Short mmCIF file of C-alpha atoms in Angstrom, two decimals:
data_model
loop_
_atom_site.label_atom_id
_atom_site.label_comp_id
_atom_site.label_asym_id
_atom_site.label_seq_id
_atom_site.Cartn_x
_atom_site.Cartn_y
_atom_site.Cartn_z
CA UNK A 1 -11.51 -13.27 -3.44
CA UNK A 2 -10.20 -13.34 0.40
CA UNK A 3 -13.06 -13.68 3.08
CA UNK A 4 -12.36 -12.82 6.67
CA UNK A 5 -14.51 -12.07 9.53
CA UNK A 6 -13.74 -8.24 9.16
CA UNK A 7 -14.63 -8.12 5.41
CA UNK A 8 -14.19 -9.48 2.07
CA UNK A 9 -11.43 -8.12 -0.53
CA UNK A 10 -11.64 -9.51 -4.32
CA UNK A 11 -9.35 -8.30 -6.87
CA UNK A 12 -7.72 -10.13 -9.90
CA UNK A 13 -4.86 -11.47 -8.00
CA UNK A 14 -4.87 -13.20 -4.68
CA UNK A 15 -2.08 -11.62 -3.15
CA UNK A 16 -3.71 -8.26 -3.73
CA UNK A 17 -6.95 -9.58 -2.18
CA UNK A 18 -4.87 -11.08 0.77
CA UNK A 19 -3.47 -7.57 1.28
CA UNK A 20 -6.79 -6.04 1.34
CA UNK A 21 -8.20 -8.44 3.78
CA UNK A 22 -5.12 -7.97 6.15
CA UNK A 23 -5.85 -4.30 6.37
CA UNK A 24 -9.34 -5.05 7.03
CA UNK A 25 -8.39 -7.55 9.64
CA UNK A 26 -6.10 -4.87 11.27
CA UNK A 27 -9.13 -2.23 11.55
CA UNK A 28 -8.49 -0.58 8.42
CA UNK A 29 -11.48 0.84 6.44
CA UNK A 30 -12.60 -0.34 3.13
CA UNK A 31 -10.43 2.77 1.56
CA UNK A 32 -7.44 1.61 3.35
CA UNK A 33 -7.96 -2.06 2.06
CA UNK A 34 -8.49 -0.75 -1.56
CA UNK A 35 -5.25 1.20 -1.43
CA UNK A 36 -3.16 -1.71 -0.16
CA UNK A 37 -4.57 -4.11 -2.66
CA UNK A 38 -4.00 -1.66 -5.48
CA UNK A 39 -0.52 -1.16 -4.32
CA UNK A 40 0.16 -4.77 -4.52
CA UNK A 41 -1.63 -5.01 -8.02
CA UNK A 42 1.14 -2.47 -9.03
CA UNK A 43 3.73 -5.00 -8.00
CA UNK A 44 2.11 -8.18 -9.62
CA UNK A 45 0.12 -6.61 -12.39
CA UNK A 46 2.00 -3.25 -13.21
CA UNK A 47 0.59 -3.52 -16.78
CA UNK A 48 -3.02 -3.10 -15.60
CA UNK A 49 -2.92 -0.58 -12.55
CA UNK A 50 -0.79 1.20 -10.08
CA UNK A 51 0.62 4.63 -9.20
CA UNK A 52 1.19 5.31 -12.94
CA UNK A 53 -2.47 5.37 -13.92
CA UNK A 54 -5.70 6.92 -12.69
CA UNK A 55 -8.09 6.20 -9.81
CA UNK A 56 -11.88 6.04 -9.60
CA UNK A 57 -13.78 5.19 -6.64
CA UNK A 58 -17.42 4.82 -5.15
CA UNK A 59 -17.49 4.60 -1.45
CA UNK A 60 -20.54 3.66 0.51
CA UNK A 61 -20.96 4.56 4.00
CA UNK A 62 -23.23 2.05 5.48
CA UNK A 63 -23.55 3.97 8.79
CA UNK A 64 -25.22 7.11 7.22
CA UNK A 65 -26.16 5.70 3.90
CA UNK A 66 -23.91 8.17 2.00
CA UNK A 67 -22.46 7.52 -1.47
CA UNK A 68 -19.18 9.33 -2.32
CA UNK A 69 -17.50 9.28 -5.77
CA UNK A 70 -14.00 10.35 -6.59
CA UNK A 71 -12.44 10.93 -9.84
CA UNK A 72 -8.89 10.48 -9.78
CA UNK A 73 -8.16 10.86 -13.48
CA UNK A 74 -5.14 12.78 -14.08
CA UNK A 75 -5.17 16.47 -15.15
CA UNK A 76 -3.65 17.76 -18.43
CA UNK A 77 0.05 18.85 -18.16
CA UNK A 78 0.27 22.34 -16.78
CA UNK A 79 1.74 23.57 -20.29
CA UNK A 80 -0.94 21.86 -22.67
CA UNK A 81 -3.52 24.32 -23.59
CA UNK A 82 -5.71 24.97 -26.74
CA UNK A 83 -3.18 27.63 -27.44
CA UNK A 84 -0.24 25.32 -27.39
CA UNK A 85 -1.98 22.91 -29.43
CA UNK A 86 -2.95 25.50 -32.10
CA UNK A 87 0.53 26.57 -32.39
CA UNK A 88 1.50 23.29 -33.35
CA UNK A 89 -1.42 23.26 -35.95
CA UNK A 90 -3.61 20.73 -33.84
CA UNK A 91 -7.11 21.56 -34.11
CA UNK A 92 -8.74 18.98 -31.86
CA UNK A 93 -7.56 17.05 -28.78
CA UNK A 94 -5.26 14.37 -30.18
CA UNK A 95 -6.19 10.72 -29.56
CA UNK A 96 -2.63 9.29 -29.70
CA UNK A 97 0.99 10.71 -29.23
CA UNK A 98 2.58 12.60 -26.49
CA UNK A 99 -0.10 15.28 -26.33
CA UNK A 100 -3.01 12.95 -25.60
CA UNK A 101 -1.45 11.78 -22.07
CA UNK A 102 -2.56 13.10 -18.81
CA UNK A 103 -0.55 13.42 -15.60
CA UNK A 104 -1.24 10.20 -13.55
CA UNK A 105 -4.07 10.77 -10.89
CA UNK A 106 -3.82 7.36 -8.92
CA UNK A 107 -1.61 8.41 -6.06
CA UNK A 108 -3.48 11.80 -5.55
CA UNK A 109 -6.71 9.64 -5.58
CA UNK A 110 -5.28 7.29 -2.92
CA UNK A 111 -4.36 10.26 -0.93
CA UNK A 112 -7.58 12.06 -1.07
CA UNK A 113 -9.76 8.93 -0.28
CA UNK A 114 -7.47 7.86 2.46
CA UNK A 115 -7.80 11.45 4.02
CA UNK A 116 -11.37 11.20 3.96
CA UNK A 117 -12.08 7.56 4.91
CA UNK A 118 -8.76 6.20 6.01
CA UNK A 119 -8.33 4.79 9.37
CA UNK A 120 -4.70 3.21 9.50
CA UNK A 121 -1.51 5.26 9.03
CA UNK A 122 -0.49 5.93 5.18
CA UNK A 123 2.75 4.13 5.47
CA UNK A 124 1.01 0.75 6.67
CA UNK A 125 -0.86 0.54 3.54
CA UNK A 126 2.08 -0.22 1.54
CA UNK A 127 3.65 -2.93 3.67
CA UNK A 128 2.39 -6.03 1.80
CA UNK A 129 3.59 -4.52 -1.56
CA UNK A 130 6.95 -3.56 -0.24
CA UNK A 131 7.25 -6.85 1.24
CA UNK A 132 6.35 -8.82 -2.00
CA UNK A 133 8.59 -6.69 -4.04
CA UNK A 134 11.76 -7.09 -1.89
CA UNK A 135 10.99 -10.76 -1.77
CA UNK A 136 11.31 -10.85 -5.40
CA UNK A 137 7.66 -11.22 -6.53
CA UNK A 138 7.08 -9.63 -9.84
CA UNK A 139 4.72 -10.11 -12.88
#
């Protein structure tokens, strides 16, 4: 957890929490901070999260008391349909194998929550992740 006068950021990794707190310190929203922290987590914990996964968020707007949810789970691939699976002799949705995967939805989720609640420019949210990776930080 990193605590600043502008807010708190807590993740599973101090570098990611620091990135989120820095975004808050620069006037970013909670959505901006979450995206920046998740981008750093993609560098330091790529096996746990990042752009190749899904994204789920609950966003509370204190000023109006409104709660917004976002389901950024990926869709099925365009060509995957009940007819396609049936043609392969598959009668129920597979739980493993190539036909059980969805298209990653994280980046689309980041973009949607940023469009609605973001304050800082999109490119600024990835500065810490890019810096850390270029500096050689890895899992």
